[in-house]
Tab-separated table of C-alpha atoms in Angstrom:
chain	number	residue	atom	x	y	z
A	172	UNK	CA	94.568	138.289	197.978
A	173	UNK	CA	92.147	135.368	197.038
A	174	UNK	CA	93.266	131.817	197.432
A	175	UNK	CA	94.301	129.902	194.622
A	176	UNK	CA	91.051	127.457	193.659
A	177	UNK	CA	89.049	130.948	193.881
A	178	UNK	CA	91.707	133.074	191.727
A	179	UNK	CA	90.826	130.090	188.868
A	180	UNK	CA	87.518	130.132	189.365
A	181	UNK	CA	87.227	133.730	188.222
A	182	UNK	CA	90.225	133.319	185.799
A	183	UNK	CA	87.809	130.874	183.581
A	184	UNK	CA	84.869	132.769	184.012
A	185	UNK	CA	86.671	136.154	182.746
A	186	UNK	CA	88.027	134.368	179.666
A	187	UNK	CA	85.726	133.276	177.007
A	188	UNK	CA	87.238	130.981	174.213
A	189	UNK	CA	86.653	130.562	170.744
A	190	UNK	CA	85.161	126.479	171.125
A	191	UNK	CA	82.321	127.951	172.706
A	192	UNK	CA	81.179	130.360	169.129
A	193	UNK	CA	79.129	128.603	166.805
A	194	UNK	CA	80.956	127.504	163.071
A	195	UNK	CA	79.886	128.758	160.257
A	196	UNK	CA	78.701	125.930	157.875
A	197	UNK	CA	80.875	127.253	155.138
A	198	UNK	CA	84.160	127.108	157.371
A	199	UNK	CA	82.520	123.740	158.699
A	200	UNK	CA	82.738	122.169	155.378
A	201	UNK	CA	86.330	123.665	154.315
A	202	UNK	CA	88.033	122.559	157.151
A	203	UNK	CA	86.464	119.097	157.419
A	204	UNK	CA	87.438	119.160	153.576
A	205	UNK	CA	91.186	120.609	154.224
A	206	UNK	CA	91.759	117.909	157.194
A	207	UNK	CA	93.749	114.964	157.005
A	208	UNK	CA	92.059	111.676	156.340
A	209	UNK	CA	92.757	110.319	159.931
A	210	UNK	CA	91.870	112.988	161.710
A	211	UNK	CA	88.228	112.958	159.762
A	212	UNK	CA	88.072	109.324	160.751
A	213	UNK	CA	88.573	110.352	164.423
A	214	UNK	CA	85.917	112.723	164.534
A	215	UNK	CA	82.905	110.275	162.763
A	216	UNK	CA	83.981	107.651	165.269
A	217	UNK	CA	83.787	110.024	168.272
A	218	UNK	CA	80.815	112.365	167.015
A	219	UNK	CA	79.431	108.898	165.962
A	220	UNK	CA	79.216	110.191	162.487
A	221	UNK	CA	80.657	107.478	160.740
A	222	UNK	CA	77.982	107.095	158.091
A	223	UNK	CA	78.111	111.003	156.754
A	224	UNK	CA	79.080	111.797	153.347
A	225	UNK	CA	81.870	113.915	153.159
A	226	UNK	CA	81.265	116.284	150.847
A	227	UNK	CA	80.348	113.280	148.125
A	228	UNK	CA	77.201	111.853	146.965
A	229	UNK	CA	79.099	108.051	146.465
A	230	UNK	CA	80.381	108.589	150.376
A	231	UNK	CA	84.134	107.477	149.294
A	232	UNK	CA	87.198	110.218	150.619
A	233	UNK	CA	88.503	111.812	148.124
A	234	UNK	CA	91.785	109.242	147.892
A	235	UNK	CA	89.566	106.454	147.613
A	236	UNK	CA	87.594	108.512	144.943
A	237	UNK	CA	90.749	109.767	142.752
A	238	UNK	CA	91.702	106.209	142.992
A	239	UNK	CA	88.394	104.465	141.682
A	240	UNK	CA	89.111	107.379	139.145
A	241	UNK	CA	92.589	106.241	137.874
A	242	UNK	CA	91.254	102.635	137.918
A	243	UNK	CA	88.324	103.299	135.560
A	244	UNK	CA	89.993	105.838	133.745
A	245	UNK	CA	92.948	102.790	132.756
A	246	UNK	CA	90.434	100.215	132.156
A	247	UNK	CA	88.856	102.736	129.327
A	248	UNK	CA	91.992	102.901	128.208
A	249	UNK	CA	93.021	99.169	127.791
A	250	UNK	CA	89.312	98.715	126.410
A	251	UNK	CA	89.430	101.789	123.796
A	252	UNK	CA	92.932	100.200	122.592
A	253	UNK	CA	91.931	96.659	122.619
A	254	UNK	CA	88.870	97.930	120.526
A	255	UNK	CA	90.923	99.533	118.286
A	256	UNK	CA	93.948	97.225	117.549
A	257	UNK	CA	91.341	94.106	116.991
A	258	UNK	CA	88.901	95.425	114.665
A	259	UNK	CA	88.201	93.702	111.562
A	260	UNK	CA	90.270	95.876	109.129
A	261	UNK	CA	89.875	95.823	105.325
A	262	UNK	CA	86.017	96.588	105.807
A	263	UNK	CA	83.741	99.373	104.938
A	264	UNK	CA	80.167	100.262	105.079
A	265	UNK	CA	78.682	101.240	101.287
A	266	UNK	CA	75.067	101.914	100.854
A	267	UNK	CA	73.368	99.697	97.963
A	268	UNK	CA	70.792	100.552	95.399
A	269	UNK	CA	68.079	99.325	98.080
A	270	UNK	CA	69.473	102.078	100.060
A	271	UNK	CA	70.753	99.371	102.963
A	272	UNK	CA	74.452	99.653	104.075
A	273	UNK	CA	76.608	96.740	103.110
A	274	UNK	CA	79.894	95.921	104.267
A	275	UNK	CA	83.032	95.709	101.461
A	276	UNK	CA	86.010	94.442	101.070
A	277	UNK	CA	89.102	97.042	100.636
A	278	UNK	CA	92.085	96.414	98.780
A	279	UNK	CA	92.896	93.167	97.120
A	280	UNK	CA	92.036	89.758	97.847
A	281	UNK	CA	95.216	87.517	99.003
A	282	UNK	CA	95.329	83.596	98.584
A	283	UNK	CA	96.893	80.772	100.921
A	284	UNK	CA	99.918	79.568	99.104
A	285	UNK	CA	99.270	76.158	97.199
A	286	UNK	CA	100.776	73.548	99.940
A	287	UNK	CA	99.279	69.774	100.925
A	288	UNK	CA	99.814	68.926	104.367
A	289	UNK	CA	99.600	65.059	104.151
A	290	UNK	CA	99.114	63.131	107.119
A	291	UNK	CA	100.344	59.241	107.336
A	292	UNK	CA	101.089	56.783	109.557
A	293	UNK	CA	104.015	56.701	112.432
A	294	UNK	CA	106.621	54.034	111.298
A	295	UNK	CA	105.984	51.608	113.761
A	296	UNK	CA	108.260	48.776	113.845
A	297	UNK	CA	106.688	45.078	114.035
A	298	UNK	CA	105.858	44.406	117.224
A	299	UNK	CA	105.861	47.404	118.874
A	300	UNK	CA	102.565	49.737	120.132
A	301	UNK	CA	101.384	52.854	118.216
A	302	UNK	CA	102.375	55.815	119.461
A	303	UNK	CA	99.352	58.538	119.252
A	304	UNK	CA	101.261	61.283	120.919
A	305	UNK	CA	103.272	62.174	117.414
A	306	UNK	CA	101.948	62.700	114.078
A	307	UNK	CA	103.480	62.326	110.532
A	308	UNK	CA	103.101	64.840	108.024
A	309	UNK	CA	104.701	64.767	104.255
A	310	UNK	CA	104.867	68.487	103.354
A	311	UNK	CA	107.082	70.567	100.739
A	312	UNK	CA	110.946	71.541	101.527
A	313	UNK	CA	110.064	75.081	101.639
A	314	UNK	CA	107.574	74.917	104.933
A	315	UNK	CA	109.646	75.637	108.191
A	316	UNK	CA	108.680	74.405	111.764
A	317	UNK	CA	107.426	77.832	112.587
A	318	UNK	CA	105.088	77.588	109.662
A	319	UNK	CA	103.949	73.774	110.479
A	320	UNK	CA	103.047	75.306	114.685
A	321	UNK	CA	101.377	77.896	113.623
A	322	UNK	CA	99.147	76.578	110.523
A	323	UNK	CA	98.463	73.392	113.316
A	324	UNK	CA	97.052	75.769	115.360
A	325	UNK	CA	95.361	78.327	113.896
A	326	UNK	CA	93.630	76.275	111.313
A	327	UNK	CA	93.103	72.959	113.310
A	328	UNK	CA	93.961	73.921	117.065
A	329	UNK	CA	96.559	71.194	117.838
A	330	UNK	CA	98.715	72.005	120.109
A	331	UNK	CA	102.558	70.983	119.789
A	332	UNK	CA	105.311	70.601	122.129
A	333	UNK	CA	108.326	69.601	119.515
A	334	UNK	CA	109.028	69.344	115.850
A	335	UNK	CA	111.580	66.910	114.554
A	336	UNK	CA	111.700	67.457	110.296
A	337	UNK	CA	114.247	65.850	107.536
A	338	UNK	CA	114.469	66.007	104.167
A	339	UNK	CA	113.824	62.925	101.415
A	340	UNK	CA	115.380	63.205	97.859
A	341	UNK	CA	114.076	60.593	95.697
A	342	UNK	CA	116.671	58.210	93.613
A	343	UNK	CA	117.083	59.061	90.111
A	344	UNK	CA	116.201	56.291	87.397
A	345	UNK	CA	116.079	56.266	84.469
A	346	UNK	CA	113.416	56.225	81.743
A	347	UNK	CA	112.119	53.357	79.669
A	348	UNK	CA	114.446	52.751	76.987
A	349	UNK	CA	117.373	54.422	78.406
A	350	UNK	CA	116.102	58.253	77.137
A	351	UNK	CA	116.826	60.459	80.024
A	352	UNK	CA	116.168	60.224	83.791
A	353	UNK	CA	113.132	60.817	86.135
A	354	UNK	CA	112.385	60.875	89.609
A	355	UNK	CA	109.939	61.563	91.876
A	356	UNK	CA	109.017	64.726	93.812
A	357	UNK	CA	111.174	65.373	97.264
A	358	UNK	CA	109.643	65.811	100.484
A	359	UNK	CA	110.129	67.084	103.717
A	360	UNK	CA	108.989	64.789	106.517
A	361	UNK	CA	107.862	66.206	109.647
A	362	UNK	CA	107.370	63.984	113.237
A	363	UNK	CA	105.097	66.500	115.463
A	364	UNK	CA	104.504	65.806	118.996
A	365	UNK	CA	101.228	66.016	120.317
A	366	UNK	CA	99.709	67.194	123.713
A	367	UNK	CA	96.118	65.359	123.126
A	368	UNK	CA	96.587	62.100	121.811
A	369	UNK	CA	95.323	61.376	118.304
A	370	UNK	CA	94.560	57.417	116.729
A	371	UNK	CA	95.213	57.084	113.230
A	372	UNK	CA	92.923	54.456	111.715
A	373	UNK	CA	93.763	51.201	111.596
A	374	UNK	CA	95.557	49.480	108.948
A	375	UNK	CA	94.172	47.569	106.717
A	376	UNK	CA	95.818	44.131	108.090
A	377	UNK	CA	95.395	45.408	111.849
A	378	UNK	CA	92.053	44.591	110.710
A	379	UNK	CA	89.276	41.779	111.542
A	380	UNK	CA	87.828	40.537	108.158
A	381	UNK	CA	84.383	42.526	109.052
A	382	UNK	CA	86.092	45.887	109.934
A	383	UNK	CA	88.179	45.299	106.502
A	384	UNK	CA	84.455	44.915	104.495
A	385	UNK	CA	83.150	48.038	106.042
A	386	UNK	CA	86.433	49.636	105.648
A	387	UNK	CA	86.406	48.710	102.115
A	388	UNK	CA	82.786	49.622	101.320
A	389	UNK	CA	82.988	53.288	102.864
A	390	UNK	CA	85.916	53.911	100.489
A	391	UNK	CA	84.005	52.278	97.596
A	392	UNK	CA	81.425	54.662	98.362
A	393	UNK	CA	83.233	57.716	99.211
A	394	UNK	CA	86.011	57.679	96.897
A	395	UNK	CA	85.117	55.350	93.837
A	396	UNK	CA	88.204	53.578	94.387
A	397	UNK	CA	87.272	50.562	91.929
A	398	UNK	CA	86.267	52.557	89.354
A	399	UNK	CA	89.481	54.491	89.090
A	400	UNK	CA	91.860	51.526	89.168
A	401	UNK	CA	90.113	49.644	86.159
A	402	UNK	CA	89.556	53.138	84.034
A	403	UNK	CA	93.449	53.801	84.617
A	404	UNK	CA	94.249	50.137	84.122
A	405	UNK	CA	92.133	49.876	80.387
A	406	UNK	CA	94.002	53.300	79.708
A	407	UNK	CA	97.330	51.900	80.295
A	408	UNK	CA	96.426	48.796	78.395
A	409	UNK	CA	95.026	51.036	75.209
A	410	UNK	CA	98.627	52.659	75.622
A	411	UNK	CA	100.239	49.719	75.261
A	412	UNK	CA	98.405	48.048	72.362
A	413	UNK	CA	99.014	51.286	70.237
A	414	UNK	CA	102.630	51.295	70.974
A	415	UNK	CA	103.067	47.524	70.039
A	416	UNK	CA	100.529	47.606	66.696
A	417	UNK	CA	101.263	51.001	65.369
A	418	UNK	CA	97.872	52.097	65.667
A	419	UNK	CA	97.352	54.989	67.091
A	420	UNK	CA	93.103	54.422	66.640
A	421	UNK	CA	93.272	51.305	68.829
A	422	UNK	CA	90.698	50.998	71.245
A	423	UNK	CA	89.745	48.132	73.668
A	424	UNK	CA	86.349	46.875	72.310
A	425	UNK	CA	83.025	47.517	73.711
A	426	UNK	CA	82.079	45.585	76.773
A	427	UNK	CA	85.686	45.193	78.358
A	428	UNK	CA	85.923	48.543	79.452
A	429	UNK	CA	85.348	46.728	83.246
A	430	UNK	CA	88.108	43.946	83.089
A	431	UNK	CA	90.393	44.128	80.036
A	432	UNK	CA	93.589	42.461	80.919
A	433	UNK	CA	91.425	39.639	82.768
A	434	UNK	CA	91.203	35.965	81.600
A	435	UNK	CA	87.446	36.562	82.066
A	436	UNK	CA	87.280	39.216	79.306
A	437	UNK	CA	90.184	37.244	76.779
A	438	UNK	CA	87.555	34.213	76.749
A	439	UNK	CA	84.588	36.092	76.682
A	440	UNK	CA	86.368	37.496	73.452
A	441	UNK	CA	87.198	34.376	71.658
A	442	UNK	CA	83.979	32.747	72.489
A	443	UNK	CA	81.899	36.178	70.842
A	444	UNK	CA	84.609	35.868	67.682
A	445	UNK	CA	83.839	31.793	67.556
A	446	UNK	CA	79.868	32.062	67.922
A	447	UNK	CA	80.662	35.107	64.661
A	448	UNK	CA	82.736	32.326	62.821
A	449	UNK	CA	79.957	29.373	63.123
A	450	UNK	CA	76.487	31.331	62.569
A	451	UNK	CA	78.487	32.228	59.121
A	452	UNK	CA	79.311	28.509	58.353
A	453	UNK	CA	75.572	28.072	59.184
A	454	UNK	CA	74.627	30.428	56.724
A	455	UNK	CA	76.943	29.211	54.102
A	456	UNK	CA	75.618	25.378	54.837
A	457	UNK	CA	71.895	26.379	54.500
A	458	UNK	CA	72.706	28.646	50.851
A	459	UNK	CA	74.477	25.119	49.782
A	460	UNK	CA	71.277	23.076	50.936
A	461	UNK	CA	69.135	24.689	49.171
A	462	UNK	CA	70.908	25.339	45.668
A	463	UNK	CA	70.746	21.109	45.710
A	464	UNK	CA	67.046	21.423	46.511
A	465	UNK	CA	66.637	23.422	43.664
A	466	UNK	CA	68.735	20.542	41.449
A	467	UNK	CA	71.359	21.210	38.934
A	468	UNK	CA	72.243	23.988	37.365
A	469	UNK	CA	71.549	23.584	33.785
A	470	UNK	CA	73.854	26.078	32.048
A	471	UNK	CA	72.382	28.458	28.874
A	472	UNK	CA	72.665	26.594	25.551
A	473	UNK	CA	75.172	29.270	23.080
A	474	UNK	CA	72.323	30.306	20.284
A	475	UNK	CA	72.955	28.494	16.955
């Protein structure tokens, strides 16, 4: 019987095992493919093989890959759909008589509703500082505050953080000689505050006198504001002459079209009617001078 180190000695050398036959590449790649992820990672760090592909030209594991996959794959997605939802709709591509493709509009055209947004001043009492984080607006009863935020916005880009809105009804008076009632338009007033601060222009009696000339000037220039007070006044006065005379053909003569109603233009008046009145009781003095020049007058002799 052999001793026991011996017996194992020939015990190895009788068996042969399967490490010792050569892979097959094919079978190489499928079970480095079919092998867990960790176990792969054991291997390339004790074959030192780290840096081989595995099975990929990009080098990622197939996780990592189906992952990159799904991540692309969604941001397609979100791209196609963000593509699609903000297109310009309502165009269309027509080809003109120059053969060139033009872009049309489809359907009909719609129109912003008829509304003034009218900015003034904050009421701020005597005494106190402005404020320039709110803003007063004079708009019509039927704009909301959801309206007012979003036309702020999207037309100007102010931002808002509150809306505070009431409504004024005008008093009722009546008409000049007691023949029905007027009154003036309502309004809906709307206090807005402000994130960025905003500094309505001065008043006119905040004012130094030189801002108040230049003030005064770029509105003369702009807006012609001279012009429109004395053509509205000489309206009101032509008006008022034709209701007191009668005459509806009564016009304000020619050359007080400026200041009508002024003392300046009453003298100016009576001094061109006065000048009229004397050059014709020159005229009549100078006919009377010379008929005594010319002596007598002998009347005709009746024939006998």
């Amino acid at each position: 019987m052999l001793p026991t180190g011996l017996s194992r000695l020939v015990s190895q050398c009788a068996c042969r095992t399967y490490a010792t036959i050569p892979e097959h590449p094919v079978a190489l790649k499928a079970y480095r493919a079919s092998s867990p992820l960790n176990v792969r990672e054991q291997h390339a760090r004790l074959f030192k093989e780290l840096g081989r592909k595995h099975g990929r030209k990009d080098g990622d594991n197939p996780e990592l890959a189906a992952l990159k996959d799904r991540i692309r794959a969604h941001r397609e997605k979100v791209a196609e759909t963000a593509g699609r939802r903000g297109r310009i709709r309502g165009i269309r591509r027509v080809k003109g008589s120059d053969g060139k493709l033009k872009e049309t509009v489809v359907g009909e055209r719609i129109y912003f509703p008829n509304i003034i947004f009218r900015m003034v001043r904050n009421h701020t009492p005597p005494g106190q500082p402005y404020n320039p984080y709110e803003a007063t607006f004079r708009i019509p009863q039927s704009i909301t505050k959801t309206d007012i935020r979003g036309y702020l916005n999207n037309v100007y880009g102010v931002k808002t953080t509150y809306i505070r809105t009431d409504n004024y009804l005008p008093k009722i008076d009546r008409r000049q000689g007691n023949i029905g009632r007027d009154k003036k338009v309502p309004y809906k007033r709307a206090i807005v505050g402000l994130v960025d601060p905003f500094y309505y222009p001065l008043a006119m009696e905040d004012m130094t006198g030189k801002e108040r000339l230049e003030r005064m000037g770029w509105l003369e220039q702009r807006y012609n504001i001279t012009a429109e007070i004395k053509s509205s006044q000489s309206h009101m006065v032509e008006e008022w002459m034709r209701q007191k005379t009668g005459n509806k053909k009564w016009k304000i003569a020619e050359g007080d079209e400026e200041e009508p109603h002024s003392r300046k233009a009453i003298l100016r008046r009576v001094l061109e009617r006065r000048e009229i009145r004397e050059q014709k009781i020159k005229l009549a003095k100078s006919a009377l001078a010379e008929m005594r020049q010319r002596g007598p007058i002998i009347p005709p002799q009746p024939p006998t």
